[in-house]
CSV table of C-alpha atoms and ligand atoms in Angstrom, one decimal:
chain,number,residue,atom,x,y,z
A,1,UNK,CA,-5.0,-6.0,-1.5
A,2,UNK,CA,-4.1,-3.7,-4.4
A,3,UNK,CA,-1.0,-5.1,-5.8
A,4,UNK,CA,1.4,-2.4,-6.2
A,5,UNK,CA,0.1,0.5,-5.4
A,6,UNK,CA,2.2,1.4,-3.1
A,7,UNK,CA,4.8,2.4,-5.6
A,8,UNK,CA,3.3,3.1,-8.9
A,9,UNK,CA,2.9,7.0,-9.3
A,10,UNK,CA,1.4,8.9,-12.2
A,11,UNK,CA,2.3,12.4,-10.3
A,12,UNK,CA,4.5,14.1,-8.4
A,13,UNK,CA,3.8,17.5,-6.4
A,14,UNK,CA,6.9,19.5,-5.4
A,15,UNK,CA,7.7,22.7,-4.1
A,16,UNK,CA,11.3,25.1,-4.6
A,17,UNK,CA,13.0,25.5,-2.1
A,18,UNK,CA,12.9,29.2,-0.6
A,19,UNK,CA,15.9,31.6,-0.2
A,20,UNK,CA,14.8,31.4,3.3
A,21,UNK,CA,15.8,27.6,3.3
A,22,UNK,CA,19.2,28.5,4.8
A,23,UNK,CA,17.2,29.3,7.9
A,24,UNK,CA,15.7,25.5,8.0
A,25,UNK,CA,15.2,23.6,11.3
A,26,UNK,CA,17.7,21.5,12.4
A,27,UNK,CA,18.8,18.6,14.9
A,28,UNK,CA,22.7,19.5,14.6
A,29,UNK,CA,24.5,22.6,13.0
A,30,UNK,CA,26.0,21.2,9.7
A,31,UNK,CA,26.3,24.7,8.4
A,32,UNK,CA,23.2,26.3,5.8
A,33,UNK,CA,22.4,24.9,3.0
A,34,UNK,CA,23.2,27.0,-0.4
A,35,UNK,CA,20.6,28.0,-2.0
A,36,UNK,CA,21.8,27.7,-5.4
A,37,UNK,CA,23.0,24.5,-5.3
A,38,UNK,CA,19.7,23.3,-3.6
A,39,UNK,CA,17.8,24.9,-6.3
A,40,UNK,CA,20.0,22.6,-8.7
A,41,UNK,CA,19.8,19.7,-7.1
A,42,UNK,CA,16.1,20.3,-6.5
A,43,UNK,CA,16.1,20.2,-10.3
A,44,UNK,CA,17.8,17.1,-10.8
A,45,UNK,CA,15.6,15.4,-8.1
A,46,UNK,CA,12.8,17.0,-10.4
A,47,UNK,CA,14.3,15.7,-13.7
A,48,UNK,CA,14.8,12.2,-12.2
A,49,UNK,CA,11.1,12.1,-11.2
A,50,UNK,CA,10.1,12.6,-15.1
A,51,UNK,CA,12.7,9.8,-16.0
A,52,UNK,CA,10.7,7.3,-13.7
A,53,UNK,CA,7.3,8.2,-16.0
A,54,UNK,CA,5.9,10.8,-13.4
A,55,UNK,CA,4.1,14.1,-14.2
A,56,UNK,CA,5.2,16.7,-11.9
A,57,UNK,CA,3.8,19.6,-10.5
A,58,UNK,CA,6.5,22.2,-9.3
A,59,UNK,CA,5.0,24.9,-7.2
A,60,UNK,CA,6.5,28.0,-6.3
A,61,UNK,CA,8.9,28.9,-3.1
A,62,UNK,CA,6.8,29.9,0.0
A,63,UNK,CA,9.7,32.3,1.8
A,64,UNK,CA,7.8,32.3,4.6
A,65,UNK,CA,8.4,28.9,5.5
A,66,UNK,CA,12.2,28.1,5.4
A,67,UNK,CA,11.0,24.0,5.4
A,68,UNK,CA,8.2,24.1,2.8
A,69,UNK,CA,10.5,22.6,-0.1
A,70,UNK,CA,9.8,19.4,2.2
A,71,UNK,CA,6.4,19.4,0.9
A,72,UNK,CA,5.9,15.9,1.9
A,73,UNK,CA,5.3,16.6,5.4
A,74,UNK,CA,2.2,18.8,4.8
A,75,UNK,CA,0.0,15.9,3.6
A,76,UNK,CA,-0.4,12.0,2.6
A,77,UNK,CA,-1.8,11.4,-0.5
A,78,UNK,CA,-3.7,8.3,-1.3
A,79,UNK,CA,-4.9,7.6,-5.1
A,80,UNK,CA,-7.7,10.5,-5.9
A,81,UNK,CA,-7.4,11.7,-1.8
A,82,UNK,CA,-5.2,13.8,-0.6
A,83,UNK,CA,-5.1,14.6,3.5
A,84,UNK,CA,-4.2,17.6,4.3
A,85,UNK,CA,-1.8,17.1,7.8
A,86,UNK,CA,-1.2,19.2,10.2
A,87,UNK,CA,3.1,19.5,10.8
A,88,UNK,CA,4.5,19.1,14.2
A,89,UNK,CA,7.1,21.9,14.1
A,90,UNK,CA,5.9,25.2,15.2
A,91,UNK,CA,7.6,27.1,12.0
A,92,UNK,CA,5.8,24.7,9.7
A,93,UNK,CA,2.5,24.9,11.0
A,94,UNK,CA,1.2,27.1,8.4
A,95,UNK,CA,2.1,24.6,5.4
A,96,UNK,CA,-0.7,22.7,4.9
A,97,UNK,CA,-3.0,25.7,4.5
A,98,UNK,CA,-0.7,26.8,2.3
A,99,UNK,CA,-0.5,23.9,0.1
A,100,UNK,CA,-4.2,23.3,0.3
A,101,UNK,CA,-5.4,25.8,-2.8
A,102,UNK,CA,-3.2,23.3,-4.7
A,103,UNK,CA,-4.7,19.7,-3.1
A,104,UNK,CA,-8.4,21.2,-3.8
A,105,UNK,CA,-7.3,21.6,-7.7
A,106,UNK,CA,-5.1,18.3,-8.1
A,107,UNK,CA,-7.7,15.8,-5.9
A,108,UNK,CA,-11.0,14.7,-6.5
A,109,UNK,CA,-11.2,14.6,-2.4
A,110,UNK,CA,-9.4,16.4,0.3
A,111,UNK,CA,-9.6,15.7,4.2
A,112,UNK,CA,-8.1,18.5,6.5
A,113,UNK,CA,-6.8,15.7,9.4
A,114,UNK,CA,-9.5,16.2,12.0
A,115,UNK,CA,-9.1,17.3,15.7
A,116,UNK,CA,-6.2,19.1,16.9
A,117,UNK,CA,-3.1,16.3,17.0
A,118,UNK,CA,-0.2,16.2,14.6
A,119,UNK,CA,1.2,14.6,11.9
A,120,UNK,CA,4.2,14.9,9.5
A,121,UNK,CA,4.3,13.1,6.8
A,122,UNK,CA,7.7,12.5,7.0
A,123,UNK,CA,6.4,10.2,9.8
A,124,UNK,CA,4.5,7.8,7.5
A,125,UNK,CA,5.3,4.9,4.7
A,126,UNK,CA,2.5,3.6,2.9
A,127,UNK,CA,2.3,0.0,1.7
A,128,UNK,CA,0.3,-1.5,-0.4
A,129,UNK,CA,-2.4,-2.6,2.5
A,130,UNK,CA,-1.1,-0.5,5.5
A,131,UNK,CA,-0.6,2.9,6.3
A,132,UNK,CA,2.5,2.9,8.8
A,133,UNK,CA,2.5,5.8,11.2
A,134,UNK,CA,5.6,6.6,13.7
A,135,UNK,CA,5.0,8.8,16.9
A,136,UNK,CA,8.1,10.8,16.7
A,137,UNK,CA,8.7,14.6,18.4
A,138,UNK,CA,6.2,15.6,15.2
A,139,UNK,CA,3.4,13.1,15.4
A,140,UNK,CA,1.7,12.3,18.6
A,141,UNK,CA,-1.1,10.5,19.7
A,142,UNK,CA,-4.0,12.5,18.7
A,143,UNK,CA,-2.7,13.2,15.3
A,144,UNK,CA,-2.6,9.1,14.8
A,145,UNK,CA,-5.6,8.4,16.0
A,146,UNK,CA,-7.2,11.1,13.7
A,147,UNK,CA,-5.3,9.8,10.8
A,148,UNK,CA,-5.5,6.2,11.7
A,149,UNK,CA,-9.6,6.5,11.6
A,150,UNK,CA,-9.2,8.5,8.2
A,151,UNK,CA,-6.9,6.2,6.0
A,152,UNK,CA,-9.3,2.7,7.7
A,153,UNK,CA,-11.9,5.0,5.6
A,154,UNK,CA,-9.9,4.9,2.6
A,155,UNK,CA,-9.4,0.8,2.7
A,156,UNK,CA,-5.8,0.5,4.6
A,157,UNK,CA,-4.8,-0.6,8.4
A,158,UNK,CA,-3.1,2.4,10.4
A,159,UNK,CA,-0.5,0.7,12.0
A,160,UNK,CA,1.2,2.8,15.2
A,161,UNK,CA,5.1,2.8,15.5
A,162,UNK,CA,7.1,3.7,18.3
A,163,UNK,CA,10.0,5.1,16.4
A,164,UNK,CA,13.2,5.0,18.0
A,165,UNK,CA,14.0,8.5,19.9
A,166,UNK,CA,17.4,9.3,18.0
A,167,UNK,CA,15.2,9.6,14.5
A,168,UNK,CA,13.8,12.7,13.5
A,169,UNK,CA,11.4,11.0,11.6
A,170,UNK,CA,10.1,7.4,10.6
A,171,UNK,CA,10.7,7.6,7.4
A,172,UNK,CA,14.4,8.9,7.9
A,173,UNK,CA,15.4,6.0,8.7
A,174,UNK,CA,13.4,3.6,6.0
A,175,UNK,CA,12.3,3.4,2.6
A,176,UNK,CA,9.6,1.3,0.6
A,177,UNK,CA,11.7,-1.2,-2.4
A,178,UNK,CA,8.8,-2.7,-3.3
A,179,UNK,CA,5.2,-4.6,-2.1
A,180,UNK,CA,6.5,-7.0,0.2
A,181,UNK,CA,10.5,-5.2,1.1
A,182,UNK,CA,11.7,-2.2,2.8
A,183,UNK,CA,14.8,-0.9,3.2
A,184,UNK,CA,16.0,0.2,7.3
A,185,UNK,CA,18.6,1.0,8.9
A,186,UNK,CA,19.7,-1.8,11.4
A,187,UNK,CA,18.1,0.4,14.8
A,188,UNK,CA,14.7,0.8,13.1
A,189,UNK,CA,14.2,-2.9,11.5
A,190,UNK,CA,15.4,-3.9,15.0
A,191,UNK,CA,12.6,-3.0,16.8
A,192,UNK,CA,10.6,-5.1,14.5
A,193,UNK,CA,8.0,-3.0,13.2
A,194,UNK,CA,8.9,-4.6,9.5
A,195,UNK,CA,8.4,-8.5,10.8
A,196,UNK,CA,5.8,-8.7,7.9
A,197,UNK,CA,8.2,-7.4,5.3
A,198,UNK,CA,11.2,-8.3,3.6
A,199,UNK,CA,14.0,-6.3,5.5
A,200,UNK,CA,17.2,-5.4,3.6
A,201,UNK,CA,19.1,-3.2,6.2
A,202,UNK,CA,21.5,-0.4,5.3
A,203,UNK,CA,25.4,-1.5,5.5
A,204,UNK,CA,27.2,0.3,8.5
A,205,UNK,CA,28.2,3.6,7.9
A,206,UNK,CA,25.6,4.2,5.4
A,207,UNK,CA,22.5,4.8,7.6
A,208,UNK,CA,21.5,8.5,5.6
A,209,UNK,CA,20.9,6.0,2.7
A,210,UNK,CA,18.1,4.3,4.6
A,211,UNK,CA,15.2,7.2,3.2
A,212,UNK,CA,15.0,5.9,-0.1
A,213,UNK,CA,11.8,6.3,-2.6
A,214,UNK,CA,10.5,3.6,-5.1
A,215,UNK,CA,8.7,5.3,-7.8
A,216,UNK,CA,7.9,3.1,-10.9
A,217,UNK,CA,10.4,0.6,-12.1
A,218,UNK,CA,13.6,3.3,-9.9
A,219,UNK,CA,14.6,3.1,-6.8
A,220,UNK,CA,15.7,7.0,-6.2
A,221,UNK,CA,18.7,7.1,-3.2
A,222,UNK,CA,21.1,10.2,-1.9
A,223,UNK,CA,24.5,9.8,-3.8
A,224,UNK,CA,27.5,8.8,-2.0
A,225,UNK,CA,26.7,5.4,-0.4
A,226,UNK,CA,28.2,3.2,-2.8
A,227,UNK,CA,27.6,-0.6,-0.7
A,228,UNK,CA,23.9,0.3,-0.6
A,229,UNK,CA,23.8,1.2,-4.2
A,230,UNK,CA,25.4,-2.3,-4.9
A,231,UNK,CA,23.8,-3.8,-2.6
A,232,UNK,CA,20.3,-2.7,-4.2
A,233,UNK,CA,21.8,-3.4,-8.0
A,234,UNK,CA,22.5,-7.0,-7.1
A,235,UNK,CA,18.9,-7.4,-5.6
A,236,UNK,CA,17.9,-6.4,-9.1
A,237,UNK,CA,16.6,-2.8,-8.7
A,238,UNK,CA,17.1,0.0,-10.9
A,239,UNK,CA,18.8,2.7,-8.7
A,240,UNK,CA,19.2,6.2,-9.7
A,241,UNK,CA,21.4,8.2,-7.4
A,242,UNK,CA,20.7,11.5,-6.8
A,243,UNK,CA,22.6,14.5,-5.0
A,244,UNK,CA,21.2,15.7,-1.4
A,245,UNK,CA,24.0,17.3,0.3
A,246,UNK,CA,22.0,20.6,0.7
A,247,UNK,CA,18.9,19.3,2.1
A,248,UNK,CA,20.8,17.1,4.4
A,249,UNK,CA,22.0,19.9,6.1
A,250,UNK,CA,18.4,19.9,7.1
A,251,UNK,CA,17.7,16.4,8.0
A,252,UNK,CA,15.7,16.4,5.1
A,253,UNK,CA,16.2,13.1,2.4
A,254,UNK,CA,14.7,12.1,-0.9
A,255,UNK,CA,10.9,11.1,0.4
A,256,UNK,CA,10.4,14.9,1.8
A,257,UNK,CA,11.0,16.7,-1.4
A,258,UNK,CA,8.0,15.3,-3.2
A,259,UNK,CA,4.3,13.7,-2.4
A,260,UNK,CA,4.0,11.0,-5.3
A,261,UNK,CA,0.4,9.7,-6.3
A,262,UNK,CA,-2.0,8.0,-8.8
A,263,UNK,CA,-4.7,10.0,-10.4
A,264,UNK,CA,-7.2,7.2,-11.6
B,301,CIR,C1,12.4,19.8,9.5
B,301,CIR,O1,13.1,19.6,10.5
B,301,CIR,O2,11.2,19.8,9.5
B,301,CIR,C2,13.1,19.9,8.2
B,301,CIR,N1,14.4,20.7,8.3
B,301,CIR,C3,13.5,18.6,7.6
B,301,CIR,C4,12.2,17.8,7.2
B,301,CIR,C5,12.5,16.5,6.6
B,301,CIR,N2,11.3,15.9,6.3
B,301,CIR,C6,11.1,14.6,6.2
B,301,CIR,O3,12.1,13.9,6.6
B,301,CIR,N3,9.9,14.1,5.9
């Protein structure tokens, strides 16, 4: 096993959000986000990304896709290999192609997922020795079978979770704190997917806190949950908090606004 490497970045790729963003896909009508304020506190998410020793990439807005600010979801990127994924969501299914120019010039090795399933990367944590991948309404069979031979290839076990119906995706509802501990919300650690791991679960009533990103020595979280913040303070992490409000109008958290990797 390669000790940390789950968690210790040397870039970040991320992408502005569009004007279009106010047209983004959503579970429930929370009202559009604003683009300025997006584009402000894409900037701050940006900023706090630098602070935690990372080099990042910001690419331009794509208008034609209202989601591509969640750049994570168009590919997973391990060390020098970037996989390029095919999104679940028929408005989004033109990211990865869009996003590839940019994988071919950052990664010594790109993989187009093969076959014709789907994956979001929203829909996958990555520890140290496993690549966790949830079946949700944007990642179905196929697409985990095609990813799970590509990332044994690459030295981690695909692992295949049934996440719970409610969550849009996997990794809305968990974050990675470290090598052996994630963070959940009580409905996802309960179906015991993390039994290997070290589960701290989110308080009640602070369940949006749950999609979390470790990068270096922070622990990046949406603003606004105050018992998760302490509760991650007193387990000794460094915790920088971070406003979301516009991309949660959008079901989209921290994790989807940047892919994080280690060039070596
Ligand atoms: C979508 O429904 O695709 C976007 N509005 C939100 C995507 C959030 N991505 C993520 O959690 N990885």
């Amino acid at each position: 096993m390669n000790s940390d490497r789950s968690f210790t970045f040397s870039h970040a790729l991320c992408r502005r959000p569009a004007k279009s963003v106010c047209s983004g896909l959503r579970a429930e009508d929370h009202g559009d986000p604003d683009h300025d304020q997006f584009m402000a506190h894409h900037q701050l998410y940006v900023n706090a990304l630098q602070a935690a020793q990372c080099e990042v990439i910001v690419l331009d807005a794509l208008e034609a896709y209202p989601d591509s600010v969640f750049i994570e979801d168009a590919a997973l990127c391990l060390g020098n290999t970037a996989i390029a994924l095919r999104p679940g969501a028929t408005s989004r299914f033109g990211e990865s192609a869009a996003l590839l120019p940019t994988l071919q010039k950052t990664f010594k090795s790109v993989i187009s997922l093969p076959g014709e399933g789907y994956v979001d990367g929203g829909d996958i944590l990555v520890t140290d020795n496993e690549v966790l991948i949830g079946l949700s309404s944007r990642t179905n069979e196929a697409g985990y079978n095609a990813l799970s031979d590509v990332v044994s290839g690459l030295g981690y076990i695909a692992r295949k979770i049934l996440t719970p119906t409610e969550i849009l995706h996997f990794k809305t509802d968990c974050g990675l704190l470290d090598s052996g501990t994630v963070f959940a919300t009580q409905a996802l650690a309960a179906t015991g997917c993390f039994n290997d791991y070290r589960v701290i679960t989110a308080p009640a009533g602070e369940e949006a806190a749950a999609n979390l990103i470790r990068v270096n020595d922070y622990v990046m979280m949406s603003d606004g949950y105050p018992k998760t913040r302490e509760m991650l303070e007193s387990d000794g992490y460094q915790v920088a908090c971070l406003p979301n409000s516009e991309a949660a109008k959008i079901d989209g958290g921290l994790s989807c606004m940047s892919l994080r990797f280690k060039l070596i």
